[in-house]
Coordinates of C-alpha atoms and ligand atoms in Angstrom, one line a residue:
Chain K
X1 CA 153.0 75.0 116.4
X2 CA 150.6 74.7 113.3
X3 CA 151.7 77.5 111.5
X4 CA 153.0 73.8 108.9
X5 CA 149.7 73.2 108.2
X6 CA 148.6 76.7 106.5
X7 CA 151.7 77.4 104.8
X8 CA 152.8 74.3 103.1
X9 CA 156.6 74.4 101.5
X10 CA 154.6 73.8 98.1
X11 CA 152.6 76.9 98.5
X12 CA 155.4 78.9 100.2
X13 CA 157.4 77.8 96.5
X14 CA 154.6 79.5 94.4
X15 CA 154.4 82.5 96.4
X16 CA 157.9 82.9 96.1
X17 CA 157.5 81.4 91.8
X18 CA 154.7 82.5 90.9
X19 CA 153.6 80.9 87.6
X20 CA 152.7 83.3 84.8
X21 CA 152.3 85.8 86.7
X22 CA 152.0 88.9 84.6
X23 CA 148.6 90.1 82.2
X24 CA 149.0 88.4 78.7
X25 CA 147.5 89.4 74.9
X26 CA 145.4 88.4 73.8
X27 CA 142.9 87.9 76.0
X28 CA 138.6 87.3 75.8
X29 CA 137.4 88.8 79.1
X30 CA 139.1 90.5 82.0
X31 CA 137.6 90.8 85.2
X32 CA 138.8 92.3 87.8
X33 CA 138.4 90.7 91.8
X34 CA 138.5 91.9 95.4
X35 CA 139.0 91.2 98.6
X36 CA 136.3 94.0 100.7
X37 CA 137.5 92.4 104.5
X38 CA 141.7 92.8 103.3
X39 CA 141.7 95.0 99.7
X40 CA 143.8 92.4 98.0
X41 CA 143.0 92.7 94.6
X42 CA 143.6 90.8 91.5
X43 CA 142.9 90.8 88.0
X44 CA 143.3 88.4 85.7
X45 CA 142.8 87.3 82.2
X46 CA 141.7 84.3 80.0
X47 CA 142.1 83.1 76.2
X48 CA 139.7 80.5 75.7
X49 CA 139.7 78.7 72.2
X50 CA 137.6 75.7 71.2
X51 CA 137.0 74.5 74.5
X52 CA 139.8 75.2 75.4
X53 CA 142.4 77.5 77.4
X54 CA 145.0 78.5 76.2
X55 CA 146.1 81.7 78.9
X56 CA 145.4 81.9 82.1
X57 CA 147.2 85.3 83.2
X58 CA 147.4 87.8 86.4
X59 CA 148.5 90.8 87.8
X60 CA 146.9 91.3 91.4
X61 CA 148.3 92.3 95.6
X62 CA 147.8 89.8 98.4
X63 CA 148.9 87.8 101.0
X64 CA 150.9 84.3 100.4
X65 CA 147.8 82.5 100.4
X66 CA 145.9 84.9 97.7
X67 CA 149.2 84.5 95.6
X68 CA 149.8 81.2 95.7
X69 CA 146.4 79.9 94.9
X70 CA 146.6 81.6 91.7
X71 CA 150.0 81.8 90.7
X72 CA 148.9 76.6 91.3
X73 CA 145.6 78.3 89.9
X74 CA 147.4 79.1 86.3
X75 CA 149.1 75.3 86.2
X76 CA 146.1 73.4 86.5
X77 CA 143.2 75.7 84.3
X78 CA 146.2 76.4 81.8
X79 CA 146.3 73.5 78.8
X80 CA 142.8 71.6 80.7
X81 CA 139.9 72.5 78.6
X82 CA 137.1 74.9 80.2
X83 CA 134.9 71.8 81.5
X84 CA 137.9 70.6 82.8
X85 CA 139.5 74.1 84.8
X86 CA 135.3 74.4 86.1
X87 CA 135.4 71.3 87.3
X88 CA 138.9 71.6 89.5
X89 CA 137.4 75.2 90.7
X90 CA 134.4 73.1 91.9
X91 CA 136.2 70.5 93.7
X92 CA 138.4 73.5 95.2
X93 CA 135.8 75.3 96.1
X94 CA 134.1 72.2 98.0
X95 CA 137.2 71.9 99.9
X96 CA 137.9 75.5 100.7
X97 CA 133.6 75.9 102.3
X98 CA 134.9 72.7 104.0
X99 CA 135.6 74.7 107.0
X100 CA 138.6 71.8 107.2
X101 CA 136.0 68.7 107.0
X102 CA 136.5 68.0 103.9
X103 CA 138.5 65.0 102.3
X104 CA 139.7 66.7 99.4
X105 CA 139.9 64.6 95.6
X106 CA 143.4 63.8 95.0
X107 CA 142.8 63.3 91.6
X108 CA 140.9 66.2 90.3
X109 CA 143.3 69.0 92.2
X110 CA 146.2 67.5 92.3
X111 CA 148.3 70.8 93.4
X112 CA 145.6 72.0 94.8
X113 CA 145.3 69.8 97.9
X114 CA 148.1 71.8 99.5
X115 CA 145.0 73.9 99.6
X116 CA 143.4 71.4 102.4
X117 CA 145.0 73.0 105.5
X118 CA 143.3 77.0 104.5
X119 CA 140.2 75.1 105.1
X120 CA 140.4 75.8 108.1
X121 CA 140.8 78.9 108.8
X122 CA 137.7 81.1 107.8
X123 CA 139.8 84.3 107.6
X124 CA 141.6 82.9 104.9
X125 CA 139.6 81.3 103.4
X126 CA 138.1 83.6 101.2
X127 CA 142.3 84.9 100.4
X128 CA 142.7 81.5 98.3
X129 CA 139.5 81.7 96.5
X130 CA 139.2 84.8 95.4
X131 CA 141.9 84.4 91.9
X132 CA 139.4 81.0 91.6
X133 CA 136.2 82.8 91.9
X134 CA 138.3 85.4 89.7
X135 CA 138.6 82.3 87.0
X136 CA 135.0 81.5 86.9
X137 CA 134.5 84.6 86.7
X138 CA 136.0 85.1 83.5
X139 CA 134.5 82.4 81.7
X140 CA 132.1 82.6 81.2
X141 CA 132.6 86.4 80.7
X142 CA 134.5 85.0 78.3
X143 CA 131.6 82.6 76.1
Chain A
X1 CA 148.9 100.7 143.3
X2 CA 148.5 100.4 139.6
X3 CA 150.6 95.9 139.2
X4 CA 149.5 94.6 136.5
X5 CA 149.9 90.5 137.5
X6 CA 147.2 90.8 139.9
X7 CA 145.1 93.7 137.1
X8 CA 145.7 89.7 134.5
X9 CA 144.3 87.5 136.5
X10 CA 140.6 89.4 137.0
X11 CA 140.4 88.1 133.0
X12 CA 140.7 84.7 132.9
X13 CA 140.7 84.7 129.4
X14 CA 144.2 85.8 129.2
X15 CA 145.5 82.6 131.4
X16 CA 144.0 80.1 128.9
X17 CA 146.3 77.9 127.4
X18 CA 145.3 77.6 123.4
X19 CA 145.2 74.6 120.4
X20 CA 148.5 73.5 120.5
X21 CA 149.4 74.1 123.9
X22 CA 150.7 78.1 123.1
X23 CA 149.9 80.5 125.9
X24 CA 147.7 84.3 124.5
X25 CA 150.0 86.7 123.8
X26 CA 146.1 89.0 123.4
X27 CA 147.7 92.5 121.3
X28 CA 143.8 93.5 119.9
X29 CA 141.8 95.3 122.4
X30 CA 141.8 97.9 119.8
X31 CA 139.0 95.5 118.0
X32 CA 137.9 94.7 121.1
X33 CA 138.9 93.9 124.8
X34 CA 139.0 91.1 126.7
X35 CA 136.0 90.7 129.9
X36 CA 137.8 90.8 133.6
X37 CA 135.1 89.0 136.0
X38 CA 133.9 91.4 137.2
X39 CA 132.3 92.4 134.2
X40 CA 131.3 88.3 133.6
X41 CA 130.3 88.1 136.6
X42 CA 127.6 91.2 137.6
X43 CA 126.5 89.8 134.4
X44 CA 125.7 85.8 134.5
X45 CA 124.3 87.2 139.0
X46 CA 121.8 90.2 137.2
X47 CA 120.5 86.4 134.3
X48 CA 120.6 84.3 137.0
X49 CA 118.6 86.8 139.8
X50 CA 117.1 89.8 138.8
X51 CA 116.5 89.9 134.9
X52 CA 113.4 91.4 134.0
X53 CA 112.3 93.7 131.6
X54 CA 113.4 97.2 132.0
X55 CA 111.5 101.1 132.4
X56 CA 107.8 98.6 132.1
X57 CA 107.6 95.2 134.2
X58 CA 105.6 96.2 136.8
X59 CA 106.6 93.8 139.6
X60 CA 109.6 93.6 141.9
X61 CA 112.5 91.9 138.7
X62 CA 111.1 95.2 136.5
X63 CA 111.3 97.0 139.0
X64 CA 115.7 95.4 139.9
X65 CA 116.8 95.2 136.3
X66 CA 115.1 98.9 135.6
X67 CA 117.2 100.4 139.2
X68 CA 120.4 98.4 137.7
X69 CA 120.0 99.7 134.0
X70 CA 119.5 103.5 136.1
X71 CA 122.7 102.1 138.1
X72 CA 124.6 102.0 135.1
X73 CA 124.1 105.2 132.9
X74 CA 124.9 106.9 135.8
X75 CA 127.9 104.7 136.1
X76 CA 128.6 105.9 133.1
X77 CA 128.3 109.0 133.7
X78 CA 130.1 109.0 136.1
X79 CA 133.4 107.7 134.0
X80 CA 132.7 110.1 131.1
X81 CA 131.8 112.6 133.7
X82 CA 128.4 113.6 132.0
X83 CA 127.2 116.8 133.9
X84 CA 124.3 114.8 134.1
X85 CA 123.0 110.9 133.6
X86 CA 119.7 112.6 130.9
X87 CA 122.8 113.1 129.0
X88 CA 124.0 109.3 128.2
X89 CA 122.2 107.4 125.3
X90 CA 122.8 103.4 125.4
X91 CA 122.7 102.5 122.0
X92 CA 124.1 99.7 120.1
X93 CA 127.8 100.3 119.7
X94 CA 129.5 103.8 118.6
X95 CA 128.9 103.1 115.4
X96 CA 125.0 103.4 116.3
X97 CA 126.0 107.1 118.9
X98 CA 126.8 108.3 115.4
X99 CA 124.3 107.3 113.3
X100 CA 121.8 109.0 115.0
X101 CA 123.6 111.6 115.5
X102 CA 123.6 111.7 111.5
X103 CA 120.1 111.1 111.3
X104 CA 119.5 114.1 113.8
X105 CA 120.6 116.6 111.0
X106 CA 119.0 117.7 108.0
X107 CA 115.9 115.8 109.4
X108 CA 112.9 117.2 108.3
X109 CA 111.1 116.7 111.2
X110 CA 114.4 118.8 113.4
X111 CA 112.5 122.4 113.6
X112 CA 116.0 123.5 114.9
X113 CA 117.6 125.4 112.7
X114 CA 121.3 123.9 114.1
X115 CA 120.5 120.2 112.6
X116 CA 119.0 122.0 109.1
X117 CA 121.1 120.4 106.4
X118 CA 121.1 120.8 102.7
X119 CA 123.2 122.0 99.4
X120 CA 125.5 124.0 99.9
X121 CA 126.0 123.6 103.7
X122 CA 129.3 121.3 104.6
X123 CA 130.3 118.6 107.1
X124 CA 133.5 118.0 108.0
X125 CA 135.7 114.3 109.5
X126 CA 139.4 114.2 107.9
X127 CA 141.8 111.3 106.5
X128 CA 141.4 109.0 109.6
X129 CA 138.5 108.0 110.4
X130 CA 136.7 104.8 111.0
X131 CA 134.5 103.9 108.7
X132 CA 132.1 104.5 111.2
X133 CA 132.6 108.1 111.0
X134 CA 132.5 109.0 107.1
X135 CA 130.3 106.9 105.6
X136 CA 126.9 108.2 108.4
X137 CA 128.7 111.5 106.4
X138 CA 129.0 110.1 103.3
X139 CA 125.0 108.8 103.3
X140 CA 123.9 112.7 105.7
X141 CA 125.1 114.7 102.0
X142 CA 123.5 111.8 99.8
X143 CA 120.4 112.1 101.6
X144 CA 121.2 116.4 101.8
X145 CA 122.5 117.3 99.1
X146 CA 125.8 118.6 101.7
X147 CA 129.4 118.8 100.5
X148 CA 131.3 115.9 103.3
X149 CA 134.5 118.2 103.9
X150 CA 137.8 116.6 104.9
X151 CA 141.3 117.5 107.1
X152 CA 144.3 115.4 106.0
X153 CA 146.3 113.8 107.3
X154 CA 150.5 114.5 108.2
X155 CA 153.8 111.9 106.5
X156 CA 153.5 111.2 110.3
X157 CA 150.7 110.2 110.8
X158 CA 148.9 114.2 112.5
X159 CA 145.9 115.8 111.7
X160 CA 146.4 118.5 108.8
X161 CA 145.7 122.0 111.1
X162 CA 147.3 123.6 108.3
X163 CA 143.6 124.1 106.7
X164 CA 141.4 124.2 109.6
X165 CA 140.0 127.9 108.8
X166 CA 139.1 126.9 105.6
X167 CA 138.1 123.7 105.9
X168 CA 135.2 124.4 109.3
X169 CA 133.9 128.2 108.2
X170 CA 130.5 129.8 107.8
X171 CA 128.7 126.4 105.8
X172 CA 130.3 124.0 107.5
X173 CA 126.9 121.8 110.3
X174 CA 129.3 119.6 111.7
X175 CA 133.3 118.8 112.4
X176 CA 133.2 115.1 113.5
X177 CA 137.0 113.9 114.7
X178 CA 138.1 110.7 115.8
X179 CA 139.9 111.3 119.1
X180 CA 142.4 108.6 119.1
X181 CA 143.2 106.7 115.8
X182 CA 142.8 103.4 115.8
X183 CA 145.4 102.3 113.2
X184 CA 148.0 105.6 113.8
X185 CA 147.5 105.7 118.0
X186 CA 148.1 109.6 117.1
X187 CA 145.8 111.3 120.3
X188 CA 144.2 114.6 118.1
X189 CA 144.9 117.7 120.0
X190 CA 140.8 119.1 120.1
X191 CA 140.8 122.7 121.4
X192 CA 142.3 124.7 118.0
X193 CA 139.4 122.8 116.4
X194 CA 137.1 123.6 118.9
X195 CA 138.1 127.0 119.1
X196 CA 137.6 127.2 114.2
X197 CA 133.8 125.2 115.0
X198 CA 132.9 128.2 117.9
X199 CA 133.9 130.6 116.1
X200 CA 131.8 129.7 112.6
X201 CA 128.3 128.0 115.2
X202 CA 128.8 124.7 113.9
X203 CA 128.3 121.5 115.9
X204 CA 131.3 119.4 117.1
X205 CA 131.2 115.4 117.6
X206 CA 133.8 113.4 118.9
X207 CA 133.9 109.3 118.3
X208 CA 136.1 108.8 121.2
X209 CA 135.9 104.0 120.1
X210 CA 139.8 104.5 120.9
X211 CA 140.1 107.1 124.0
X212 CA 137.2 106.3 126.8
X213 CA 138.5 102.7 127.0
X214 CA 142.3 104.6 127.5
X215 CA 142.8 107.7 129.1
X216 CA 140.7 109.6 131.8
X217 CA 138.3 111.7 129.7
X218 CA 135.8 114.4 130.9
X219 CA 133.3 115.4 129.0
X220 CA 132.8 118.4 130.3
X221 CA 136.4 118.9 130.0
X222 CA 136.4 118.5 126.2
X223 CA 133.8 120.8 125.7
X224 CA 133.0 119.5 122.7
X225 CA 128.7 118.3 121.3
X226 CA 129.0 115.4 121.2
X227 CA 130.5 112.1 122.5
X228 CA 130.6 108.7 120.8
X229 CA 132.3 105.2 122.5
X230 CA 131.5 101.9 122.7
X231 CA 131.4 99.0 125.7
X232 CA 133.7 95.7 124.1
X233 CA 136.0 97.9 123.4
X234 CA 136.5 99.1 127.9
X235 CA 136.7 96.0 129.1
X236 CA 132.4 96.0 128.7
X237 CA 130.3 93.7 126.5
X238 CA 129.6 94.0 122.7
X239 CA 126.3 94.9 122.0
X240 CA 126.3 98.2 123.7
X241 CA 127.3 101.6 123.2
X242 CA 127.4 105.5 123.4
X243 CA 126.1 108.1 122.9
X244 CA 127.2 111.0 125.3
X245 CA 125.2 114.5 124.3
X246 CA 124.7 118.5 124.9
X247 CA 121.4 117.6 127.2
X248 CA 119.5 121.2 124.8
X249 CA 120.6 119.6 121.7
X250 CA 119.5 116.2 122.8
X251 CA 116.6 118.2 123.5
X252 CA 116.8 119.8 120.1
X253 CA 116.9 116.5 118.5
X254 CA 114.0 114.5 117.1
X255 CA 114.2 110.6 118.1
X256 CA 115.9 107.7 115.9
X257 CA 114.4 105.4 116.1
X258 CA 110.6 104.4 116.7
X259 CA 108.9 102.2 119.0
X260 CA 108.2 101.2 123.0
X261 CA 109.2 103.6 125.4
X262 CA 110.7 106.7 123.7
X263 CA 107.1 108.1 123.3
X264 CA 105.7 109.9 125.8
X265 CA 101.9 109.4 124.1
X266 CA 100.7 108.2 121.3
X267 CA 97.3 108.8 119.0
X268 CA 97.0 106.5 115.7
X269 CA 98.1 109.6 113.2
X270 CA 101.1 112.0 115.9
X271 CA 102.9 110.6 119.1
X272 CA 104.6 113.1 121.4
X273 CA 107.9 111.9 123.0
X274 CA 109.9 110.7 126.3
X275 CA 112.3 112.8 127.8
X276 CA 115.9 112.2 126.8
X277 CA 117.9 110.0 127.5
X278 CA 114.8 107.6 126.7
X279 CA 113.1 110.0 123.9
X280 CA 116.6 107.1 122.0
X281 CA 116.6 104.6 123.6
X282 CA 113.6 102.8 121.1
X283 CA 112.8 98.7 122.1
X284 CA 113.7 96.5 124.6
X285 CA 117.8 97.7 124.6
X286 CA 120.7 95.2 125.4
X287 CA 119.7 95.3 128.9
X288 CA 123.0 93.1 130.3
X289 CA 124.6 94.5 128.2
X290 CA 124.0 97.9 129.6
X291 CA 124.8 96.7 133.7
X292 CA 127.7 95.1 132.4
X293 CA 129.7 98.6 130.5
X294 CA 128.4 99.6 134.1
X295 CA 130.5 96.9 135.9
X296 CA 133.3 98.2 133.3
X297 CA 132.9 101.8 133.9
X298 CA 133.7 100.6 137.9
X299 CA 136.3 98.6 137.2
X300 CA 137.9 100.7 135.6
X301 CA 137.3 103.7 138.5
X302 CA 138.9 101.2 140.5
X303 CA 141.4 100.3 138.2
X304 CA 142.0 103.8 137.9
X305 CA 142.2 105.4 134.2
X306 CA 145.6 107.8 134.8
X307 CA 147.2 105.1 136.3
X308 CA 145.4 102.6 132.9
X309 CA 147.1 105.5 130.8
X310 CA 150.7 105.6 132.1
X311 CA 150.3 102.0 132.2
X312 CA 149.7 102.1 128.4
X313 CA 151.8 105.0 127.8
X314 CA 155.3 103.7 129.2
X315 CA 154.1 100.0 127.1
X316 CA 153.1 102.2 124.3
X317 CA 157.9 103.8 124.7
X318 CA 159.2 100.0 124.8
X319 CA 157.0 99.5 121.7
X320 CA 158.3 101.7 119.5
X321 CA 161.6 100.9 120.6
X322 CA 161.4 97.4 120.1
X323 CA 159.3 97.5 117.2
X324 CA 162.3 99.8 116.6
X325 CA 164.6 97.1 116.0
X326 CA 162.8 95.3 113.9
X327 CA 164.8 95.2 110.4
X328 CA 162.5 96.0 107.6
X329 CA 159.5 97.2 109.3
X330 CA 157.6 100.7 109.5
X331 CA 155.1 102.0 112.1
X332 CA 152.1 104.2 109.9
X333 CA 151.7 107.1 112.6
X334 CA 154.2 108.5 115.2
X335 CA 157.0 107.3 116.6
X336 CA 157.7 109.1 119.1
X337 CA 155.5 109.0 122.4
X338 CA 153.8 111.8 121.8
X339 CA 150.4 112.7 121.9
X340 CA 149.6 109.4 120.2
X341 CA 147.8 106.0 122.6
X342 CA 149.4 101.9 122.6
X343 CA 147.9 101.5 119.2
X344 CA 150.7 100.0 116.6
X345 CA 150.3 99.7 113.2
X346 CA 153.3 99.0 111.0
X347 CA 154.7 96.5 107.7
X348 CA 156.9 94.0 107.1
X349 CA 159.5 93.8 104.9
X350 CA 161.7 90.2 104.8
X351 CA 165.8 90.7 105.3
X352 CA 165.3 91.1 101.0
X353 CA 163.3 93.9 101.0
X354 CA 160.3 92.1 99.6
X355 CA 157.5 93.2 101.2
X356 CA 155.6 90.3 103.9
X357 CA 151.8 90.4 103.6
X358 CA 149.9 91.5 106.7
X359 CA 147.8 88.3 106.6
X360 CA 150.5 85.9 106.4
X361 CA 152.1 87.9 109.5
X362 CA 149.3 87.9 111.8
X363 CA 148.8 83.3 110.9
X364 CA 152.3 83.6 112.0
X365 CA 152.2 85.3 115.2
X366 CA 149.2 83.6 115.7
X367 CA 149.7 80.1 115.0
X368 CA 154.0 79.3 115.8
X369 CA 153.0 82.3 119.4
X370 CA 149.5 82.6 119.9
X371 CA 150.0 85.9 119.2
X372 CA 146.3 87.3 118.4
X373 CA 147.0 91.0 116.4
X374 CA 145.0 92.4 113.8
X375 CA 145.5 92.7 110.0
X376 CA 143.7 94.3 107.5
X377 CA 142.6 97.9 107.1
X378 CA 140.8 98.3 110.3
X379 CA 137.7 99.8 108.9
X380 CA 139.5 102.6 107.7
X381 CA 140.2 102.1 103.9
X382 CA 140.6 105.6 103.0
X383 CA 144.2 106.1 106.0
X384 CA 145.7 102.9 104.3
X385 CA 144.8 104.0 100.4
X386 CA 146.6 108.4 102.0
X387 CA 149.8 105.9 102.8
X388 CA 149.2 104.4 99.5
X389 CA 149.3 100.6 100.8
X390 CA 146.2 98.3 101.2
X391 CA 147.3 96.9 104.6
X392 CA 148.8 96.9 108.1
X393 CA 149.7 95.0 110.9
X394 CA 148.0 96.5 114.0
X395 CA 149.5 95.6 117.8
X396 CA 146.6 97.1 120.3
X397 CA 148.0 97.4 123.7
X398 CA 146.0 98.0 127.1
X399 CA 145.1 97.5 131.0
X400 CA 146.6 93.7 131.2
X401 CA 150.1 93.5 128.4
X402 CA 153.3 93.2 129.3
X403 CA 156.5 94.3 128.3
X404 CA 157.3 89.9 128.3
X405 CA 154.1 90.4 125.6
X406 CA 156.3 92.7 123.3
X407 CA 159.2 90.8 123.7
X408 CA 157.6 87.9 122.0
X409 CA 155.2 89.9 119.5
X410 CA 159.8 91.0 118.4
X411 CA 160.5 87.7 118.4
X412 CA 158.0 86.6 116.6
X413 CA 158.3 89.0 113.5
X414 CA 161.9 87.6 113.0
X415 CA 160.0 84.0 112.7
X416 CA 158.1 85.2 110.4
X417 CA 161.1 87.3 109.0
X418 CA 162.6 84.0 108.2
X419 CA 159.6 82.4 106.9
X420 CA 159.0 84.6 104.1
X421 CA 162.9 85.0 103.7
Ligands
LIG501 C1 137.6 105.0 116.5 C2 136.8 104.4 115.8 N1 135.1 104.2 116.0 C3 134.8 103.8 115.9 C4 135.0 102.0 116.1 C5 132.9 101.3 115.7 O1 133.0 100.4 116.9 P1 131.5 99.2 117.0 O2 131.9 98.5 116.1 O3 131.7 99.0 117.8 O4 130.3 101.2 116.9 C6 135.7 101.5 116.0 C7 136.1 100.3 116.8 O5 136.1 99.6 115.7 C8 136.6 102.7 116.4 O6 138.0 102.2 115.9

C-alpha cells in the first residue's frame, strides 16, 4: 500500500474541514480557474491592502487534494505580505513540479509540505496547483 | 472454449507486480487495452527481420513490409466483414478517421452533392459522444455555416429518439453517432436512426471505437456509410486506427492529407490521386502499428468475438450486481444488462452522504489495491454536464477480466469510503 504517502492526515483534515471557504466581500480581484483534464474548478478572491493580504476567499469543486490545497493556501496567505505569499507560491510550485526529487523547504512552506507526496503523481500535480495558480493570477490582477 | 485463465497468460502485463508488491487489476480497457504476446511478437519480429518502407521500396525488405502491411488490411477487413479490402483506410486513430470524413464535407474540392455543406444544412450527433465525435463536426459547422444538432440522452443513459423525425430531416447531411458509449456502456440501436437517415437522403457514420473491440461487428449488416475505430482499444498498438467507408463514397470524397503515396501523378500545378485506400494514406504510414493491428484482429478472431461478448456480458451482470451493493454508489448509465457493454461509470458518496471525488476514488484504488480505473469526464464533458456531475469513476471490462477483479473493485470502494468517511 502506498496511498499514505499522498493522503497525509493533514491533507484529509483540511479536506474535511476547509479553512476560509466561501466567497467574501470586499475583494480587489476575482478569478476563475479550471483544470481542463478533470473539470475541477475554483473561483478565488483576494483582498489586498498596502502590500498585505487581508483575505483569500474561494469556492470550488474538486478532489481532496485540490480542496485541501486551497484551504492550506488560505491559511498561509491570509495575513502575510503579498511578497511573502508569492515566495510561498513559488516554493510550492517548485516542490510540485519536482517529480518527487525536490527537497521541500519546510520553513517557507509550513503545512504545505504535506503535499510533497503529490509531486510523485503527475496527474495530481495540477489538482494541488489549481488554487495556488489562481491565487497568483488574482494577486497580479489586484495590483 | 473461452478460458479466461488461458487468455490472461497471453497478456504479460497482467501478471506483473506494481511497486509495493501490489498485483495489477486492470479495469481501464475502455481507455486503452493491454496487448497479447501475439501482437507484441508480430511487431517485434517485423521490426527485427522485415522492416522497410511500404509501397515504394523495390527490394526484398520493401516487398516483405508491403506484404505484411497489406495483409494487415485484409485481416482488418475480414474482422469487420468489409465487402472490400480497399474500403479499409488506415489512420492514426479513431479521431483521425472521424476528422477525415468531417473534412470531406463542405470542402470546395468535393463535387459530389452529398458532401456539399453550407448555411441551412444540418449535422447531427448526440449528447453521449466522445469529444472526437463532437469537435470535428463543430469545426465543420463553423467552416460552412451549417447547424450542429444533437440527440438528447435519457435519464437511464439511452439515446432519446423521440425527436428523431425532427432532428433528422431533409436538411440533414450527416448523422454521426457512437455505437457503444465510452461512459454509459450503452449500445445504441442503429436501425431506427439509419432508416430515417435513408428516408431523408443523408449519410450516417458510426463511432465504433468501443464496439468493434467488444462484439462481432459486420459493417455490411450495420448498413451505415462510415465506421471509425481505433487499434489500441482492441488489443492492438496505439498509433493506428481505421476508417471503413463505402467504396462509392470514398471514391467521391476529396483527399484529406496530401503527400507521398496518395498520388497517381503530380505536376507543379496539379495532381491526380491514387485509388482508395491509398488516396487517404498520405506519407509513410504507421507500418508496424498496422501490422500489429492485423495481428490483434487475428488474435480476437481466434478467440471468437461472440465469446468475447458473452464473457463481457456475464462480467457486466456480475459487476452491476456487485456495485449495486455498494452503498452510496450510483451507476451513470443503464443498470440493466441489456443493450449495454462492460463499461460502468459511477459516482460514489461516503457513508455520511458526501460526494467522494473520482480522483480520490481512483487514487486510493490504485495506490492501495493496484486497481486501474479511469476518473474524470472521459472525453465526454457534455454527457457529464447532462447528468449534472463534473466527473465519474469508470471501470471498463475486457476479455481478460475476471469476477475476482470485480470483487477486488467492490472491496476497494468500501475502503475508499472509509478513508474519506
Ligand atoms: C467512443 C470513442 N470515440 C473515440 C475515441 C477516440 O479514440 P482515439 O483517441 O484512439 O482517436 C474513443 C477513445 O478514447 C472513444 O471511446
